[in-house]
Amino acid sequence: SSHLGSRSSSSPLPRTESLPSAARLSASSSRPSGAMADGHGQWKRRAEPTVMEVPETTLLYVALEMARDLRERCGTDAAMVQLQSVGFSTGVRLITRLTSTRFPITQERSAMKYVCKDLWVFLFRKSADRLQTDRRGNYIIQDKSFRWLEKLTGGGRDSEVHEVALLHLAFPCGIIRGALSALGVDCTVAADVQVSSLPSCTFTVTFKSLEEERAATA
C-alpha cells in the first residue's frame, strides 16, 4: 500500500488614453492575438492554459443539483446510472486535457497514481489519502474527508443518509472510470461509505482484465 501526498501574475496593459486617436488605433491593431504587455510596452504571447479550470464549488453545486433533480424525476437507482454516465464523459474530457502535454501513461498502477494525485487535486483540492490493493487484486482509493460528502455528516436516519451518500458518489465514480478509460484502463468503479465515518469513503476499482480472469477460472 502507499500513502499519497498532494501539489501566476500578469503585467498591466499599457495606458493609451493620452495618445492621439491614430496612435491608439495603431497600438490596438498591432497587438497580437492572445498577447499581453511585458511592462515595457512590448507584446508577448500569453501562455495558453492546459485545461479549462472549473471552480470546485461550481462543479460540486452542479453535481448536487443533478443528483437531486434526477432522483426526484427518475428514482434513486435510475439517477445513479445517469450520474455515472455523465461522470464518465466528464472524466474522459478532463483527463484528456490534463494529460495533453505530458508523456503517455502506459502502466495501470501509474494510471491509478495519476488519478489519485493529479486528478484528485484538480477536482477536490487535495490528493486521495491512500491507494492500496486488496487480496483480490482490486485497487482501493480511500479519502478520509471527501469534500462532496461534508454536508451529509449529520441528521436523518442512517439508511437514508447512506442512500443519499451513495447517490452523490455516483458522479465521482463515473469520473474515475472515465478518466481511467481515457488512460487505457478498462474498469468498473464502486463506492462504499459508512454513515458513522462520514465524510470518509472508498472507491473500489476493478480492472476488466481481472474480472475476465476470474470468470475464466470460476
Short mmCIF file of C-alpha atoms in Angstrom, two decimals:
data_model
loop_
_atom_site.label_atom_id
_atom_site.label_comp_id
_atom_site.label_asym_id
_atom_site.label_seq_id
_atom_site.Cartn_x
_atom_site.Cartn_y
_atom_site.Cartn_z
CA SER A 1 0.00 0.00 0.00
CA SER A 2 1.11 3.58 -0.45
CA HIS A 3 0.22 6.92 1.09
CA LEU A 4 -0.32 9.76 -1.32
CA GLY A 5 0.86 13.34 -1.00
CA SER A 6 -0.54 16.33 -2.96
CA ARG A 7 0.88 19.79 -5.22
CA SER A 8 0.53 33.33 -11.68
CA SER A 9 0.65 37.26 -12.36
CA SER A 10 0.10 39.42 -15.33
CA SER A 11 1.50 42.85 -16.09
CA PRO A 12 -0.97 45.70 -16.60
CA LEU A 13 -1.80 46.72 -20.13
CA PRO A 14 -0.09 49.96 -21.27
CA ARG A 15 -2.25 53.05 -20.94
CA THR A 16 -3.31 54.54 -24.28
CA GLU A 17 -5.80 57.17 -23.13
CA SER A 18 -3.27 60.01 -23.57
CA LEU A 19 -2.26 59.01 -27.09
CA PRO A 20 -3.73 60.66 -30.19
CA SER A 21 -6.54 58.67 -31.74
CA ALA A 22 -4.37 57.44 -34.64
CA ALA A 23 -1.72 56.23 -32.20
CA ARG A 24 -4.34 54.47 -30.11
CA LEU A 25 -5.58 52.68 -33.21
CA SER A 26 -2.04 51.67 -34.14
CA ALA A 27 -1.32 50.33 -30.66
CA SER A 28 -4.55 48.38 -30.64
CA SER A 29 -4.18 46.92 -34.12
CA SER A 30 -0.57 45.83 -33.53
CA ARG A 31 -1.46 43.70 -30.52
CA PRO A 32 -1.07 40.01 -31.40
CA SER A 33 -4.00 37.74 -30.65
CA GLY A 34 -3.80 36.32 -27.14
CA ALA A 35 -0.90 38.63 -26.18
CA MET A 36 -0.17 40.71 -23.11
CA ALA A 37 2.22 43.56 -22.30
CA ASP A 38 5.51 42.89 -20.51
CA GLY A 39 5.79 46.26 -18.73
CA HIS A 40 7.96 47.87 -21.42
CA GLY A 41 5.22 48.27 -23.99
CA GLN A 42 6.25 45.05 -25.76
CA TRP A 43 3.64 42.42 -26.57
CA LYS A 44 4.27 38.86 -25.53
CA ARG A 45 2.03 35.89 -26.17
CA ARG A 46 0.17 34.72 -23.10
CA ALA A 47 0.63 31.05 -22.28
CA GLU A 48 -2.50 29.07 -23.08
CA PRO A 49 -3.98 27.15 -20.15
CA THR A 50 -3.60 23.40 -20.48
CA VAL A 51 -7.02 22.68 -19.00
CA MET A 52 -10.27 24.54 -18.58
CA GLU A 53 -10.38 25.16 -14.86
CA VAL A 54 -13.84 24.94 -13.32
CA PRO A 55 -14.07 26.06 -9.68
CA GLU A 56 -14.65 23.07 -7.43
CA THR A 57 -17.61 24.76 -5.74
CA THR A 58 -19.30 25.18 -9.12
CA LEU A 59 -18.73 21.54 -10.07
CA LEU A 60 -20.00 20.42 -6.67
CA TYR A 61 -23.12 22.58 -6.98
CA VAL A 62 -23.86 21.18 -10.46
CA ALA A 63 -23.35 17.61 -9.23
CA LEU A 64 -25.64 18.10 -6.24
CA GLU A 65 -28.34 19.72 -8.36
CA MET A 66 -28.14 16.92 -10.94
CA ALA A 67 -28.43 14.29 -8.22
CA ARG A 68 -31.43 15.98 -6.61
CA ASP A 69 -33.25 16.57 -9.89
CA LEU A 70 -32.63 13.08 -11.30
CA ARG A 71 -33.67 11.43 -8.04
CA GLU A 72 -36.95 13.35 -7.99
CA ARG A 73 -37.72 12.57 -11.64
CA CYS A 74 -36.33 9.04 -12.04
CA GLY A 75 -35.82 7.49 -8.62
CA THR A 76 -32.53 6.71 -6.90
CA ASP A 77 -31.40 3.71 -8.96
CA ALA A 78 -32.01 5.33 -12.36
CA ALA A 79 -30.47 8.57 -11.12
CA MET A 80 -27.27 6.75 -10.13
CA VAL A 81 -26.99 5.18 -13.59
CA GLN A 82 -27.37 8.55 -15.31
CA LEU A 83 -24.97 10.29 -12.92
CA GLN A 84 -22.32 7.65 -13.61
CA SER A 85 -22.84 8.12 -17.34
CA VAL A 86 -22.42 11.89 -17.12
CA GLY A 87 -19.43 11.41 -14.82
CA PHE A 88 -17.81 9.03 -17.30
CA SER A 89 -17.91 11.53 -20.17
CA THR A 90 -16.69 14.27 -17.79
CA GLY A 91 -13.76 12.12 -16.67
CA VAL A 92 -12.75 11.35 -20.26
CA ARG A 93 -12.71 15.05 -21.20
CA LEU A 94 -10.86 16.12 -18.04
CA ILE A 95 -8.09 13.54 -18.25
CA THR A 96 -7.63 14.11 -21.98
CA ARG A 97 -6.92 17.78 -21.35
CA LEU A 98 -4.92 17.29 -18.16
CA THR A 99 -2.55 14.83 -19.83
CA SER A 100 -2.30 16.54 -23.21
CA THR A 101 1.20 17.93 -22.55
CA ARG A 102 2.78 15.00 -20.70
CA PHE A 103 4.22 11.65 -21.69
CA PRO A 104 1.64 8.87 -22.15
CA ILE A 105 0.78 6.81 -19.08
CA THR A 106 1.15 3.17 -20.08
CA GLN A 107 1.04 1.19 -16.82
CA GLU A 108 -2.11 0.51 -14.84
CA ARG A 109 -0.58 1.40 -11.47
CA SER A 110 0.81 4.64 -12.90
CA ALA A 111 -2.68 5.47 -14.16
CA MET A 112 -4.11 4.81 -10.69
CA LYS A 113 -1.50 7.04 -9.04
CA TYR A 114 -2.18 9.82 -11.54
CA VAL A 115 -5.90 9.71 -10.78
CA CYS A 116 -5.33 9.69 -7.00
CA LYS A 117 -2.90 12.61 -7.09
CA ASP A 118 -3.28 14.92 -10.10
CA LEU A 119 -6.97 14.37 -10.89
CA TRP A 120 -7.95 14.32 -7.21
CA VAL A 121 -6.18 17.61 -6.54
CA PHE A 122 -7.78 19.19 -9.61
CA LEU A 123 -11.28 18.08 -8.60
CA PHE A 124 -11.20 18.06 -4.80
CA ARG A 125 -8.25 20.36 -3.87
CA LYS A 126 -6.38 17.50 -2.17
CA SER A 127 -4.95 14.13 -3.09
CA ALA A 128 -6.62 10.90 -2.03
CA ASP A 129 -5.37 9.66 1.33
CA ARG A 130 -4.44 6.12 0.34
CA LEU A 131 -4.17 3.81 -2.66
CA GLN A 132 -3.87 0.11 -1.95
CA THR A 133 -4.84 -3.29 -3.33
CA ASP A 134 -6.97 -5.89 -1.62
CA ARG A 135 -6.44 -9.65 -1.67
CA ARG A 136 -8.48 -9.98 -4.86
CA GLY A 137 -6.28 -7.55 -6.76
CA ASN A 138 -8.73 -4.64 -6.73
CA TYR A 139 -7.45 -1.13 -6.18
CA ILE A 140 -8.95 0.73 -3.21
CA ILE A 141 -8.89 4.54 -3.18
CA GLN A 142 -9.54 5.96 0.28
CA ASP A 143 -10.46 9.56 1.01
CA LYS A 144 -10.87 10.22 4.72
CA SER A 145 -12.53 13.62 4.24
CA PHE A 146 -14.26 13.56 0.87
CA ARG A 147 -15.36 17.15 0.35
CA TRP A 148 -18.54 16.27 -1.55
CA LEU A 149 -19.91 14.37 1.48
CA GLU A 150 -19.25 17.01 4.11
CA LYS A 151 -22.87 18.18 4.11
CA LEU A 152 -24.13 14.68 4.96
CA THR A 153 -22.41 14.27 8.30
CA GLY A 154 -25.49 14.81 10.46
CA GLY A 155 -29.26 14.36 10.56
CA GLY A 156 -31.61 11.77 9.12
CA ARG A 157 -31.84 8.02 9.56
CA ASP A 158 -28.71 6.04 8.78
CA SER A 159 -30.37 4.20 5.89
CA GLU A 160 -31.48 7.46 4.27
CA VAL A 161 -28.11 9.13 4.75
CA HIS A 162 -26.35 6.06 3.32
CA GLU A 163 -28.59 6.08 0.23
CA VAL A 164 -28.04 9.79 -0.38
CA ALA A 165 -24.28 9.41 0.13
CA LEU A 166 -24.07 6.65 -2.50
CA LEU A 167 -26.18 8.78 -4.84
CA HIS A 168 -23.72 11.67 -4.52
CA LEU A 169 -20.80 9.30 -5.09
CA ALA A 170 -22.20 8.03 -8.40
CA PHE A 171 -20.93 11.07 -10.32
CA PRO A 172 -17.35 10.76 -8.94
CA CYS A 173 -17.45 7.02 -9.69
CA GLY A 174 -18.21 7.86 -13.30
CA ILE A 175 -15.43 10.47 -13.40
CA ILE A 176 -12.87 7.95 -12.11
CA ARG A 177 -13.97 5.29 -14.60
CA GLY A 178 -13.94 7.79 -17.49
CA ALA A 179 -10.50 9.11 -16.51
CA LEU A 180 -9.03 5.61 -16.34
CA SER A 181 -10.72 4.68 -19.62
CA ALA A 182 -9.04 7.67 -21.29
CA LEU A 183 -5.73 6.36 -19.92
CA GLY A 184 -6.36 2.99 -21.50
CA VAL A 185 -7.63 1.17 -18.39
CA ASP A 186 -10.99 -0.55 -18.75
CA CYS A 187 -12.55 -1.00 -15.33
CA THR A 188 -15.56 -0.78 -13.07
CA VAL A 189 -15.75 1.58 -10.08
CA ALA A 190 -17.92 1.14 -6.98
CA ALA A 191 -18.16 3.42 -3.96
CA ASP A 192 -18.59 2.41 -0.34
CA VAL A 193 -19.34 4.55 2.69
CA GLN A 194 -20.14 4.04 6.36
CA VAL A 195 -22.51 6.62 7.84
CA SER A 196 -20.60 6.62 11.14
CA SER A 197 -17.38 7.50 9.28
CA LEU A 198 -18.67 10.31 7.03
CA PRO A 199 -17.26 12.15 5.17
CA SER A 200 -14.80 9.27 4.67
CA CYS A 201 -15.41 6.98 1.70
CA THR A 202 -13.68 4.45 -0.54
CA PHE A 203 -13.76 3.68 -4.25
CA THR A 204 -13.05 0.14 -5.43
CA VAL A 205 -11.56 -0.08 -8.92
CA THR A 206 -11.70 -3.48 -10.62
CA PHE A 207 -9.91 -3.91 -13.94
CA LYS A 208 -11.96 -5.66 -16.62
CA SER A 209 -8.96 -7.91 -17.39
CA LEU A 210 -9.08 -9.14 -13.77
CA GLU A 211 -12.83 -9.74 -13.99
CA GLU A 212 -12.32 -11.82 -17.14
CA GLU A 213 -9.61 -13.90 -15.45
CA ARG A 214 -11.91 -14.61 -12.53
CA ALA A 215 -14.74 -15.60 -14.86
CA ALA A 216 -12.46 -17.94 -16.79
CA THR A 217 -11.30 -19.74 -13.64
CA ALA A 218 -14.73 -19.88 -11.98
#
